[in-house]
C-alpha positions as YAML, in Angstrom:
chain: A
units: angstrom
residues:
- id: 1
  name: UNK
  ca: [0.00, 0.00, 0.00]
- id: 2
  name: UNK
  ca: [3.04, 2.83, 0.98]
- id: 3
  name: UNK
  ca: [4.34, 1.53, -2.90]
- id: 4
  name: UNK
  ca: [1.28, 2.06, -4.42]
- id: 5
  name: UNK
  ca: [0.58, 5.13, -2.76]
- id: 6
  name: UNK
  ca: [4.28, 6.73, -3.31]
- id: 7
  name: UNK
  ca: [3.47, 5.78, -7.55]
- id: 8
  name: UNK
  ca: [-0.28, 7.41, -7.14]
- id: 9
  name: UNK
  ca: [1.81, 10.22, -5.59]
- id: 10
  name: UNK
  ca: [4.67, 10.20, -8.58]
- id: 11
  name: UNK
  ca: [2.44, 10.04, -11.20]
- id: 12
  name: UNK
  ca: [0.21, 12.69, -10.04]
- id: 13
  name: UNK
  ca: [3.07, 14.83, -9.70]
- id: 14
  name: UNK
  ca: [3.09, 16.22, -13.46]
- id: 15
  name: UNK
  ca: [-0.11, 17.37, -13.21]
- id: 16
  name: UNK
  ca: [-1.20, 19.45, -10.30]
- id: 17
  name: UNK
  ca: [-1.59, 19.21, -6.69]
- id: 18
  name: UNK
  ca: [-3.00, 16.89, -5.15]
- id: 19
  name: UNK
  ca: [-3.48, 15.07, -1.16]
- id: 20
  name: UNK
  ca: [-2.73, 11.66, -1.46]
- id: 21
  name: UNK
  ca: [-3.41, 8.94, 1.38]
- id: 22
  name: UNK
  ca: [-4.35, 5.64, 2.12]
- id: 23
  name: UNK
  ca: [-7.22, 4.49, 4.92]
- id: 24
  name: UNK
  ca: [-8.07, 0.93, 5.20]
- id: 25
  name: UNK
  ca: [-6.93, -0.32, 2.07]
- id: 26
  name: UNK
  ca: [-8.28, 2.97, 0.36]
- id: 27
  name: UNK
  ca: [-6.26, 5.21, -1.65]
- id: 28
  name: UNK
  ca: [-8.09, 9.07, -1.20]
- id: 29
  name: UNK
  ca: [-7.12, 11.55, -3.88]
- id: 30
  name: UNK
  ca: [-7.93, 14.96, -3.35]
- id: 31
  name: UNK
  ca: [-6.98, 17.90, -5.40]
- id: 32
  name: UNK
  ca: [-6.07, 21.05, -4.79]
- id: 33
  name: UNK
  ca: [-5.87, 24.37, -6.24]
- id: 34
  name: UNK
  ca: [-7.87, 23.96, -9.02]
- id: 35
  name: UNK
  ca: [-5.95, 20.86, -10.05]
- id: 36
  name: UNK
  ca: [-7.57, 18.70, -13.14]
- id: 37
  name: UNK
  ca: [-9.25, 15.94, -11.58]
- id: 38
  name: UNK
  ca: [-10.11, 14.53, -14.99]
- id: 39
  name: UNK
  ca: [-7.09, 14.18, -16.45]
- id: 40
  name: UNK
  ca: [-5.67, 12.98, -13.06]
- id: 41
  name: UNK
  ca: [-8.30, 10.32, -13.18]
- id: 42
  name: UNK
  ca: [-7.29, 8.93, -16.88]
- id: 43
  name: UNK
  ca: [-3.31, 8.82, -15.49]
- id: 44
  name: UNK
  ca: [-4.79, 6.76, -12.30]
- id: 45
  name: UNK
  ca: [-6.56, 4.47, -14.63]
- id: 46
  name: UNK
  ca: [-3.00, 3.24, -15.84]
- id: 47
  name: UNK
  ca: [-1.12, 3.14, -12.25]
- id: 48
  name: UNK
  ca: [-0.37, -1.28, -11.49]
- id: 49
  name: UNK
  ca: [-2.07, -2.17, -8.23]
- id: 50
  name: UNK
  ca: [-5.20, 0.22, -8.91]
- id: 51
  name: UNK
  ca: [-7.99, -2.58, -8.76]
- id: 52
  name: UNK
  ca: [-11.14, 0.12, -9.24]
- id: 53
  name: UNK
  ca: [-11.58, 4.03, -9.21]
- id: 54
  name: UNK
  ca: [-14.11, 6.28, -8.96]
- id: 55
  name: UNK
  ca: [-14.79, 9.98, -8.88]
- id: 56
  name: UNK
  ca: [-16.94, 10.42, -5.20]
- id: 57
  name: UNK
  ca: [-18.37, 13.49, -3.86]
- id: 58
  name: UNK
  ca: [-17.67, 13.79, 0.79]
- id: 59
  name: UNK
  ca: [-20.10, 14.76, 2.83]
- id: 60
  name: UNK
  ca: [-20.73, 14.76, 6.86]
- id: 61
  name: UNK
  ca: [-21.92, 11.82, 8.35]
- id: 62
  name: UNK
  ca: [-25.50, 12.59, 8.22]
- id: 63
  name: UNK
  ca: [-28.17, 10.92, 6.86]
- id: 64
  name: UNK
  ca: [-30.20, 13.93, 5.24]
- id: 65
  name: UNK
  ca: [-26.40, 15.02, 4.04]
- id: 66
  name: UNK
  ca: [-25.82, 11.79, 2.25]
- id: 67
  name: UNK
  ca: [-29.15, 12.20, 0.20]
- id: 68
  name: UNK
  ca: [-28.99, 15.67, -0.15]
- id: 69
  name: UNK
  ca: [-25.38, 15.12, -1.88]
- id: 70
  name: UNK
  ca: [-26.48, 12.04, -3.75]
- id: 71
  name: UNK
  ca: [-29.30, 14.21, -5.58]
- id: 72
  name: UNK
  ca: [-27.53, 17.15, -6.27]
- id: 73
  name: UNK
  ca: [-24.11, 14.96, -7.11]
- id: 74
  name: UNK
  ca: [-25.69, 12.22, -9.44]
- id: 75
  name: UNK
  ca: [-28.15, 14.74, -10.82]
- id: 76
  name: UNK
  ca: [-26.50, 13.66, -14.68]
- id: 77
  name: UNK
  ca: [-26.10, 9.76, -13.93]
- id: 78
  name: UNK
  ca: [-29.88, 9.14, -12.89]
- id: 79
  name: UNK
  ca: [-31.01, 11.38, -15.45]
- id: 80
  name: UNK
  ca: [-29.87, 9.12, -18.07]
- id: 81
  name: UNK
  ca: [-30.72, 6.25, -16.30]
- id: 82
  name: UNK
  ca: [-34.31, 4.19, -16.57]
- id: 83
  name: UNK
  ca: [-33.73, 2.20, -13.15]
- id: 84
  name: UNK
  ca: [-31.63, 2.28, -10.32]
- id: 85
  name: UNK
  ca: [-31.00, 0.91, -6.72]
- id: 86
  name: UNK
  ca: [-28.67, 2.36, -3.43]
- id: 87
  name: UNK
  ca: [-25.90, 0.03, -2.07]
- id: 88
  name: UNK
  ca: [-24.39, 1.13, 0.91]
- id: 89
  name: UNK
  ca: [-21.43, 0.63, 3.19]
- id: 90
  name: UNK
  ca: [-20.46, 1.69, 6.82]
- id: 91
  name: UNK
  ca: [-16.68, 1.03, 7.64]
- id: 92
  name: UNK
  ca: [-17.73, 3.69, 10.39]
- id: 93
  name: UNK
  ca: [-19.87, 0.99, 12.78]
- id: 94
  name: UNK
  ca: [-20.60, 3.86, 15.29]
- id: 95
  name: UNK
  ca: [-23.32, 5.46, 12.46]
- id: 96
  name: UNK
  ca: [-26.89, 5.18, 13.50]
- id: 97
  name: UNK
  ca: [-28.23, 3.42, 10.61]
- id: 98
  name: UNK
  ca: [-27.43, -0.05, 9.24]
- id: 99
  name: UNK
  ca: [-26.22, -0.17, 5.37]
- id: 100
  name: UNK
  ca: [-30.07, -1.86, 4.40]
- id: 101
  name: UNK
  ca: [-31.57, 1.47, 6.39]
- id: 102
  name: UNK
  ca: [-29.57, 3.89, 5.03]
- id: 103
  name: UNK
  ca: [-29.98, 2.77, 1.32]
- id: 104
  name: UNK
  ca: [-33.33, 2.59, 1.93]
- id: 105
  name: UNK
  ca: [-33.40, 6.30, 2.96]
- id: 106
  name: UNK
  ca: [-31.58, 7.10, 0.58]
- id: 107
  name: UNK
  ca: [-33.16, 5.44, -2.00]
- id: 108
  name: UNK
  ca: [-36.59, 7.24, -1.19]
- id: 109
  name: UNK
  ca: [-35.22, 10.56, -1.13]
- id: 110
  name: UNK
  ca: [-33.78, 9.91, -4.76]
- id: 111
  name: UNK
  ca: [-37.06, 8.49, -6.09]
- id: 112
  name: UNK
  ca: [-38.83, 11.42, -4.93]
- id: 113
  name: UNK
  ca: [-36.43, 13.49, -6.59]
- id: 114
  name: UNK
  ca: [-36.22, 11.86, -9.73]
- id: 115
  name: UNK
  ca: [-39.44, 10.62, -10.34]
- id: 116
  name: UNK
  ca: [-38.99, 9.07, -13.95]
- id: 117
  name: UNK
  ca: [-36.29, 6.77, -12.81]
- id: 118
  name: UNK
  ca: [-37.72, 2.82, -11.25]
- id: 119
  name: UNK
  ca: [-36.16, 1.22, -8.35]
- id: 120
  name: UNK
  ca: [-34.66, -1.88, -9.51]
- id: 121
  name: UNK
  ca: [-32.77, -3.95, -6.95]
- id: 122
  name: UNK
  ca: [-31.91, -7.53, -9.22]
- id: 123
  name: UNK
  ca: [-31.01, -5.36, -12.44]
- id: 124
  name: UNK
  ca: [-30.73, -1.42, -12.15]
- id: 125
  name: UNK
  ca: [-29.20, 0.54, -15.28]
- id: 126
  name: UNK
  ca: [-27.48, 2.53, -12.10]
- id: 127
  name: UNK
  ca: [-26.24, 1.80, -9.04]
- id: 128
  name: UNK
  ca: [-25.82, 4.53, -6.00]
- id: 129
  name: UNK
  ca: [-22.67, 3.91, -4.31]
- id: 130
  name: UNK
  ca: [-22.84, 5.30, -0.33]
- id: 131
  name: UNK
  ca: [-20.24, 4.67, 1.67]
- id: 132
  name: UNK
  ca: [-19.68, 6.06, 5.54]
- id: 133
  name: UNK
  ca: [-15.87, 5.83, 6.57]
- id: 134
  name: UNK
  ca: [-13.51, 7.40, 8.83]
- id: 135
  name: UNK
  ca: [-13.57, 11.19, 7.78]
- id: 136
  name: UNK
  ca: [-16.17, 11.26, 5.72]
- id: 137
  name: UNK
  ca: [-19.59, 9.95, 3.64]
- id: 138
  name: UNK
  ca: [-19.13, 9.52, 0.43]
- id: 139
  name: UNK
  ca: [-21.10, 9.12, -2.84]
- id: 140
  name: UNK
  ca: [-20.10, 8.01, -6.19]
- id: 141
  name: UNK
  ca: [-21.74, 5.78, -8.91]
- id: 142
  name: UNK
  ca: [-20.57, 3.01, -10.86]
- id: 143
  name: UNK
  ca: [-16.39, 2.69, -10.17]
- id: 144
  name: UNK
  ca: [-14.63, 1.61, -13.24]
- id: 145
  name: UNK
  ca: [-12.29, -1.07, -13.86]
- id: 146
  name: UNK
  ca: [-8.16, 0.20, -13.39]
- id: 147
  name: UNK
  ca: [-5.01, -1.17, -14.68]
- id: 148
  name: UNK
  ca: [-4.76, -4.07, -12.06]
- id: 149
  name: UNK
  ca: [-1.69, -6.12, -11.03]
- id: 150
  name: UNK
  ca: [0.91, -5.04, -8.62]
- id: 151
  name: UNK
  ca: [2.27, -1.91, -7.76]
- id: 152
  name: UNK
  ca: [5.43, -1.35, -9.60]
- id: 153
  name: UNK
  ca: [8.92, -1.41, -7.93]
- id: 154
  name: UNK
  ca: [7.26, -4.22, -5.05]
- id: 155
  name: UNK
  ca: [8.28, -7.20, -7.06]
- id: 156
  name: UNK
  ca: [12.77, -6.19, -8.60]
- id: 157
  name: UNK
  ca: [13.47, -4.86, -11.34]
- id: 158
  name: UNK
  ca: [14.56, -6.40, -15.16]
- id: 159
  name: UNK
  ca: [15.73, -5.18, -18.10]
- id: 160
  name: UNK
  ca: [13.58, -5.34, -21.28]
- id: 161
  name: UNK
  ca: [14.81, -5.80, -25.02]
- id: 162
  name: UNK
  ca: [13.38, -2.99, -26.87]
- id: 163
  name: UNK
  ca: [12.27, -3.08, -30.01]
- id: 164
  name: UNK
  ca: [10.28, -1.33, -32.71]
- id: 165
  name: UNK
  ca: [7.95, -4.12, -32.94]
- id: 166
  name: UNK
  ca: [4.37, -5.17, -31.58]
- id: 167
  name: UNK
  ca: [5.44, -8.09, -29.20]
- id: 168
  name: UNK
  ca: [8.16, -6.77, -26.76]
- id: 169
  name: UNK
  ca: [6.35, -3.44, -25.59]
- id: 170
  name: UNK
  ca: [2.97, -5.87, -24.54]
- id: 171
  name: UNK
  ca: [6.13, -8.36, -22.97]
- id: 172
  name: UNK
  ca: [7.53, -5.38, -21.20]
- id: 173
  name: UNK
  ca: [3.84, -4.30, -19.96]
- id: 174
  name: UNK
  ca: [2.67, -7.46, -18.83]
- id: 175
  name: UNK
  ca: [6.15, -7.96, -16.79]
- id: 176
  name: UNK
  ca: [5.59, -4.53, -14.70]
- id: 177
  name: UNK
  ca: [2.16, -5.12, -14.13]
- id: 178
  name: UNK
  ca: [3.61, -7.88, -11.47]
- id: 179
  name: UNK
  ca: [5.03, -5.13, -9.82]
- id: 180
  name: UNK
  ca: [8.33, -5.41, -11.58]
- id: 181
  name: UNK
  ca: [10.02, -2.26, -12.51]
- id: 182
  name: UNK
  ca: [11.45, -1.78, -15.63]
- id: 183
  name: UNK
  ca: [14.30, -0.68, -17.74]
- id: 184
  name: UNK
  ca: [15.00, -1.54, -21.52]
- id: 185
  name: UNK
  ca: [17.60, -2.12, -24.25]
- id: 186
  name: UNK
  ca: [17.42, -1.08, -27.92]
- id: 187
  name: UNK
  ca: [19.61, -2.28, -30.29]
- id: 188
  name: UNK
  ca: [20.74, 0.30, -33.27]
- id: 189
  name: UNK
  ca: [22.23, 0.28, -35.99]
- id: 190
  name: UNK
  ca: [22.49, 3.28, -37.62]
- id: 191
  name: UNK
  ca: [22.97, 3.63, -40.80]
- id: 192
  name: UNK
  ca: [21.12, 0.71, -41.81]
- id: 193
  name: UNK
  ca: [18.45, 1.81, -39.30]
- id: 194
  name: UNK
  ca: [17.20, 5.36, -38.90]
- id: 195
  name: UNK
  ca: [17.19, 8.18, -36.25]
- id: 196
  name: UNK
  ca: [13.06, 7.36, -37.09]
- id: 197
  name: UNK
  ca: [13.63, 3.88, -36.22]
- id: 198
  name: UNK
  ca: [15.03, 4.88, -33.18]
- id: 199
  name: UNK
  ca: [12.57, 7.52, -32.39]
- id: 200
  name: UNK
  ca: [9.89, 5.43, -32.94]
- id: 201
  name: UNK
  ca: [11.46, 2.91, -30.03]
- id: 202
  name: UNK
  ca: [11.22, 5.92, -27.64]
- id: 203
  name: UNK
  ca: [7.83, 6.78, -28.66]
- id: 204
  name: UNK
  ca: [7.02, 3.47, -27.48]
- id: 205
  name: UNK
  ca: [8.80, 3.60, -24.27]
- id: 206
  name: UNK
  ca: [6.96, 6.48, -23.08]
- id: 207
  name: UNK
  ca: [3.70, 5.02, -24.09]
- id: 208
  name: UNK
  ca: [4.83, 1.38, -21.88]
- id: 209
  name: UNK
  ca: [5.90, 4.32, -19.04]
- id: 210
  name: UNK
  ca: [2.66, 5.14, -18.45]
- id: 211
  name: UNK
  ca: [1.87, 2.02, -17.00]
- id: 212
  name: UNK
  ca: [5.22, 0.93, -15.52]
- id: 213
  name: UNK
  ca: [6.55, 3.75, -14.78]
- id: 214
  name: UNK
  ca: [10.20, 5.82, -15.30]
- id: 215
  name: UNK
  ca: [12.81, 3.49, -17.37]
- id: 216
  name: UNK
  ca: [16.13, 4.01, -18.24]
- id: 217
  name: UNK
  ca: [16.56, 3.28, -21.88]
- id: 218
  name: UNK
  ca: [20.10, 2.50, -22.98]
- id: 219
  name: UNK
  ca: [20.15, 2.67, -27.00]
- id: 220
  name: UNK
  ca: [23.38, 0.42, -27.88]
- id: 221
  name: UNK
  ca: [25.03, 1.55, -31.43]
- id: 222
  name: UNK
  ca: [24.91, -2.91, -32.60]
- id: 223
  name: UNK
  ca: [26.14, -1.91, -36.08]
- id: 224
  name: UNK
  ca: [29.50, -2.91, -35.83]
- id: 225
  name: UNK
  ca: [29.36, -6.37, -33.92]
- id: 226
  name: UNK
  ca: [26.44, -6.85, -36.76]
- id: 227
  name: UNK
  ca: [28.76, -6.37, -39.61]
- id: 228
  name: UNK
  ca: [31.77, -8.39, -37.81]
- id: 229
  name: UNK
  ca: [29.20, -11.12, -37.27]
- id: 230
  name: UNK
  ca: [28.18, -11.07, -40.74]
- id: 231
  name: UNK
  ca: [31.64, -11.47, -42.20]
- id: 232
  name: UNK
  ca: [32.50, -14.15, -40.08]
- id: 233
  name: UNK
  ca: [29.99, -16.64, -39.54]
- id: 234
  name: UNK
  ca: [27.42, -19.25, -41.83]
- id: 235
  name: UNK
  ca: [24.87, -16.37, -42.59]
- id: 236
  name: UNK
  ca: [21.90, -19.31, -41.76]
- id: 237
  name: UNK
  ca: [23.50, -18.53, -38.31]
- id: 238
  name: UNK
  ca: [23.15, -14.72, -38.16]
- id: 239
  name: UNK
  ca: [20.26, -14.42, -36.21]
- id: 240
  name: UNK
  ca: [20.62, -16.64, -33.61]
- id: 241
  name: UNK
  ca: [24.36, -15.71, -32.91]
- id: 242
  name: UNK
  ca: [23.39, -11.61, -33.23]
- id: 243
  name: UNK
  ca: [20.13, -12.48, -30.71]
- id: 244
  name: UNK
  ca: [23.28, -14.46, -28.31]
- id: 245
  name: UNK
  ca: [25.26, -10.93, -28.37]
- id: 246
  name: UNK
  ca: [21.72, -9.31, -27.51]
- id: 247
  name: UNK
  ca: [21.22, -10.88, -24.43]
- id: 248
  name: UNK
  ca: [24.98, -10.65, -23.61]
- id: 249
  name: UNK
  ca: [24.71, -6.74, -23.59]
- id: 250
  name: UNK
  ca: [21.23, -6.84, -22.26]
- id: 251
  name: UNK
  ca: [22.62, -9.22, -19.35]
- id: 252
  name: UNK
  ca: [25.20, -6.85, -18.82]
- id: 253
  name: UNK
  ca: [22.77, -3.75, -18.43]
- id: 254
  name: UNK
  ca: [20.83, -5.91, -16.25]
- id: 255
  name: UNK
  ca: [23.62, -6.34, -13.77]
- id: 256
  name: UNK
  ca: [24.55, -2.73, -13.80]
- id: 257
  name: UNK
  ca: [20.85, -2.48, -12.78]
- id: 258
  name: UNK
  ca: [21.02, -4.75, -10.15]
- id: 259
  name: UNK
  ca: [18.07, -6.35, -11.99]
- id: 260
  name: UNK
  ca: [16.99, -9.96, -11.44]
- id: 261
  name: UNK
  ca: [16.12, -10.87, -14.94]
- id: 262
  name: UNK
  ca: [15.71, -10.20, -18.65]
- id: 263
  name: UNK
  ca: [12.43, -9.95, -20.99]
- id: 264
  name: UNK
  ca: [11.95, -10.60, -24.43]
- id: 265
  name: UNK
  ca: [8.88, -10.39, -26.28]
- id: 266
  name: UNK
  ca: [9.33, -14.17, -28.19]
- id: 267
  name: UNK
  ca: [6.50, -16.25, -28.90]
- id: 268
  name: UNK
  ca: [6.85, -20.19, -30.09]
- id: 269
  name: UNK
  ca: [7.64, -20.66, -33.67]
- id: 270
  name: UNK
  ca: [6.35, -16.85, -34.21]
- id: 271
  name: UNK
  ca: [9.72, -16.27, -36.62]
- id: 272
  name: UNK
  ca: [12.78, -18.86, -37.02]
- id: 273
  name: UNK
  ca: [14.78, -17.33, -34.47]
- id: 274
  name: UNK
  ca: [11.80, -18.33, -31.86]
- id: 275
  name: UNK
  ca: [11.91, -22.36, -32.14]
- id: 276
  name: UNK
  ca: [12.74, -24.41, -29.08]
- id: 277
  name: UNK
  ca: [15.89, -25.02, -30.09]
- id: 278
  name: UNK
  ca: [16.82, -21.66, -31.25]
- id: 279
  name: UNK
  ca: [15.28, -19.90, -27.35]
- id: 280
  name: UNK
  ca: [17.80, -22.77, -25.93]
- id: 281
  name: UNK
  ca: [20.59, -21.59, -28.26]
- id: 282
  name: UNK
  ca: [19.91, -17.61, -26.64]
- id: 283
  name: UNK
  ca: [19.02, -18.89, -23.39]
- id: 284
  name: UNK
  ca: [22.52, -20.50, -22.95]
- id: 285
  name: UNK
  ca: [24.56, -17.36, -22.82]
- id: 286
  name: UNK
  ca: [22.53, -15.88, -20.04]
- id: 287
  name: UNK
  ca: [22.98, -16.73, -16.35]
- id: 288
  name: UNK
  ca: [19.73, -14.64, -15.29]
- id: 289
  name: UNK
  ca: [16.13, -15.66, -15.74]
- id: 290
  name: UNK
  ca: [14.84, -14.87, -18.52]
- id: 291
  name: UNK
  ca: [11.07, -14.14, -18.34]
- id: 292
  name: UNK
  ca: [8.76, -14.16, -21.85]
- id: 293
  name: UNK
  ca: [4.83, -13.74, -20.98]
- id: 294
  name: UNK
  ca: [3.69, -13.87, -24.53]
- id: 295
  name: UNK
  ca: [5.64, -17.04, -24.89]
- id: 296
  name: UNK
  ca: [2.60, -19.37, -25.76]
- id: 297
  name: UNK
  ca: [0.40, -16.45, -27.67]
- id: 298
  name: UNK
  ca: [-1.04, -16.47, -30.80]
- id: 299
  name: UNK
  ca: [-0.07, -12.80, -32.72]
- id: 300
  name: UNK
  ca: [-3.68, -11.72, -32.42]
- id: 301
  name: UNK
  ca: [-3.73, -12.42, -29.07]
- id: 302
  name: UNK
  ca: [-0.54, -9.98, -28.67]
- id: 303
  name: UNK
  ca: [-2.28, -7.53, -30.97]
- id: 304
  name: UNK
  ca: [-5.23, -7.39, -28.78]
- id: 305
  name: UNK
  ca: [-3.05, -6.06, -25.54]
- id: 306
  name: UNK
  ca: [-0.84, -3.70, -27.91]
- id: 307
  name: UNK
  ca: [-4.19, -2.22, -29.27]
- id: 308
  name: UNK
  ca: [-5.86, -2.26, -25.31]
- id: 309
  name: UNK
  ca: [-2.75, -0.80, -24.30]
- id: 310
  name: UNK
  ca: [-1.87, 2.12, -27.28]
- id: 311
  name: UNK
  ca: [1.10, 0.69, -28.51]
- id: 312
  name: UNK
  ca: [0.21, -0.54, -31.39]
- id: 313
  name: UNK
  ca: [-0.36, 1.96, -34.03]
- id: 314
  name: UNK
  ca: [3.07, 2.79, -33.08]
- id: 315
  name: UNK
  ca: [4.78, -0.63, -33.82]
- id: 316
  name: UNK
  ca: [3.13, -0.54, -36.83]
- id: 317
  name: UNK
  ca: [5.27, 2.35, -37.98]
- id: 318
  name: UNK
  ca: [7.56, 0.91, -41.18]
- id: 319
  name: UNK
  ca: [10.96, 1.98, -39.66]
- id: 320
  name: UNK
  ca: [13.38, -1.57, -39.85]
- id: 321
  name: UNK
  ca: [15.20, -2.33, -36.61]
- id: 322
  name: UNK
  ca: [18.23, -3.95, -36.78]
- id: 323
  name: UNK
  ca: [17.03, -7.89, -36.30]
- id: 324
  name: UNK
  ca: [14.87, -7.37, -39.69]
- id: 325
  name: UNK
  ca: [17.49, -5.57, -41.23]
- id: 326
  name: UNK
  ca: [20.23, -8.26, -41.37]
- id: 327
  name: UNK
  ca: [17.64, -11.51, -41.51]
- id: 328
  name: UNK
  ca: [19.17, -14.28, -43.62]
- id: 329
  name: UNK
  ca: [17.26, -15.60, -46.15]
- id: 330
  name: UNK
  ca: [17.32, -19.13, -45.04]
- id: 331
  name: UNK
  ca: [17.63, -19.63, -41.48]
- id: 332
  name: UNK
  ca: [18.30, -22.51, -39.04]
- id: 333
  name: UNK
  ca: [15.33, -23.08, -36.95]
- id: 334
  name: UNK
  ca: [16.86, -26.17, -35.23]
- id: 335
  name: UNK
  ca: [20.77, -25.12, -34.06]
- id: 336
  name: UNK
  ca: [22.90, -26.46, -32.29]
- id: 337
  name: UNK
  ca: [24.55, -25.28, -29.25]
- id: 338
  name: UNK
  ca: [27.81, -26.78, -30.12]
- id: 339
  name: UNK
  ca: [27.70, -25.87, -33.88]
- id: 340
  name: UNK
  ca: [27.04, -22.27, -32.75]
- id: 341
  name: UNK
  ca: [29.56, -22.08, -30.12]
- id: 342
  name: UNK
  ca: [32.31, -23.30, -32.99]
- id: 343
  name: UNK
  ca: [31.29, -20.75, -35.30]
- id: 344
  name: UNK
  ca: [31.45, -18.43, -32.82]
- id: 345
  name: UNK
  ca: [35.35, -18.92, -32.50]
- id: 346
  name: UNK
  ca: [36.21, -17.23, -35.38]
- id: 347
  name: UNK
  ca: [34.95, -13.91, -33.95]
- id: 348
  name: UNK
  ca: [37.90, -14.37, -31.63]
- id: 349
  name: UNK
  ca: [38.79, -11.80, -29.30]
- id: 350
  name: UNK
  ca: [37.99, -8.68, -31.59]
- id: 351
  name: UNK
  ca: [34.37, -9.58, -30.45]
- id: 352
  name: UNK
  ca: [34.85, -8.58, -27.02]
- id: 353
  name: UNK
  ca: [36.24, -5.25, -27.75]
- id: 354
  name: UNK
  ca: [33.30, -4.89, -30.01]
- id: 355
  name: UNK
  ca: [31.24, -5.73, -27.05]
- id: 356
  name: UNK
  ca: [33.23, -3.25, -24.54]
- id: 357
  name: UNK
  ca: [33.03, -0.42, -27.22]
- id: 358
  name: UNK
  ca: [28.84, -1.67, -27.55]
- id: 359
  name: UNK
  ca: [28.42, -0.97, -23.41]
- id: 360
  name: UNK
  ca: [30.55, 1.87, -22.94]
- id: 361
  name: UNK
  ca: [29.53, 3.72, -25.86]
- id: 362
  name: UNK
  ca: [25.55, 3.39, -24.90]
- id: 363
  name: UNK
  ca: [23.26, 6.26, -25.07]
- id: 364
  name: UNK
  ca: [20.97, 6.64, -22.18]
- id: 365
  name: UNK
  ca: [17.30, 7.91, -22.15]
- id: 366
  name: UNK
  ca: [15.40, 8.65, -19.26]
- id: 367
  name: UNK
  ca: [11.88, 7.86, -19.94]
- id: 368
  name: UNK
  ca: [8.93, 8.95, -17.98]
...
């Protein structure tokens, strides 16, 4: 709760001012001077750990209060409504009336206000929300669904591989939504890929942000281990030894983030570089976990969270990254460890500077 509360608190920050606490499991948001509760309550919706929300008017503890505010309050809501019915809570045991009393009362004084709307209690187009707690009575209607999961930075932190595509950003969202927080890796490699390319990767990192939160982004120039790779090994190879290097220099990111694992966005026998065989062959370079939770999706199953989640219309953008750019034509879907690790040799130690020069030379982006 003092997580999710400190990220209600964060995001809020941006855009006004606001009281923020939490009472029995509650989270209260109150604005002040003149702050925009509307736009306030579309960044909530997004915040990990948020099960509900809903915009609530306060009122003293008083029964002839409560359904004077309800009237006046939800004036709009039962006007558009046909039917409706009062639930009611009392955290605040010390009120007079019991929660069947009170919604009664409450109800009444709303039907004789409104008196085109039925009384409905098995199927009402509206439901009254009352709810007597600590400081205050409150009334709201309907509370709509929020974002869900855990509050982020309650469950470590992992690095994400970045790219322009649709699968990794719904990987990277699904991760934090367990609370994990996130940073990320993109791989460029300018100038077979473009500043647009690149651009369009930090569009989408600010678009995953608003659910997960501030990431670092390291962008990692790839061009030259790319081209060494290409020279030197079978090219039906290529991907599978350039995705190895990947999660090498993601790894090492990771550990300089004192992260706990890596995330990928790779589905089953999606592409040839997503096989069994070939997620062994990139697995076996890695000593952290590496975590994939669109692993067993189908792509419209992926496209249905990128669309939910606005990042889709983004990775749709026709800027190459650099795994598309240098695909072979025909490539093993079935390697072997062994066969890899041999054609690896003849990168040979200029590899590792390539690798030093990769880490060092990294561009970092603070998102969010």
């Amino acid at each position: 709760e003092q997580k999710l509360t400190a990220n209600v608190r964060r995001r809020l920050a941006p855009i006004g001012k606001f009281r923020v606490y939490c009472l029995q499991s509650i989270i209260y948001v109150e604005g002040e001077d003149g702050a925009d509760m509307d736009t306030a309550f579309e960044a909530l919706k997004k915040v990990f750990g948020v099960i509900s929300l809903t915009r609530a008017a306060a009122c003293e503890k008083n029964k002839d209060a409560i359904a004077k505010l309800a009237i006046e309050y939800l004036r709009e809501d039962m006007l558009r409504a046909k039917s409706f019915k009062v639930e009611s809570r009392r955290s605040d045991k010390a009120f007079p009336m019991t929660s069947i009393e009170l919604s009664q009362y409450v109800g009444n004084a709303l039907s004789d206000a409104y008196e085109d709307i039925e009384v409905d209690v098995h199927d009402p187009e509206l439901v009254v929300h009352i709810e007597v707690r600590d400081l205050a009575a409150y009334v709201h209607a309907m509370p709509v669904h929020g974002a869900g999961g855990l509050p982020v930075g309650c469950s470590g932190t992992a690095v994400t591989l970045l790219s322009g595509g649709i699968d990794s950003p719904v990987s990277t969202y699904m991760i934090a939504k367990r609370g994990v927080k996130i940073d990320a890796v993109y791989f460029h490699a300018p100038p077979y890929t473009s500043e647009r390319a690149k651009q369009k990767v930090v569009d989408l990192a600010k678009l995953v942000s608003k659910y997960s939160g501030p990431m670092r982004l390291y962008v990692v120039n790839f061009t030259e281990i790319q081209m060494y790779i290409y020279d030197k090994c079978p090219h039906d190879e290529l991907t599978i030894i350039m995705r190895r290097y990947m999660m090498k220099i993601a790894e090492y990111f990771a550990n300089k983030e004192k992260a706990q694992g890596l995330i990928t966005g790779e589905s089953i026998g999606q592409v040839a570089s997503q096989t069994m065989q070939s997620l062994a062959a990139t697995n076996e370079v890695c000593t952290m976990p590496v975590f994939r939770p669109v692993i067993a999706f189908d792509k419209q199953e992926i496209v249905d969270i990128s669309l939910k989640i606005g990042t889709y219309e983004t990775s749709i953008l026709p800027y190459e990254d650099c795994c598309t750019t240098f695909v072979a034509k025909h490539p093993v879907t079935k390697p072997n460890i062994n066969v890899i690790k041999n054609s690896e040799k003849h990168l040979a130690e200029e590899i590792e500077r390539m690798f030093e020069d990769a880490v060092k030379t990294a561009e970092v982006i603070e998102i969010g």
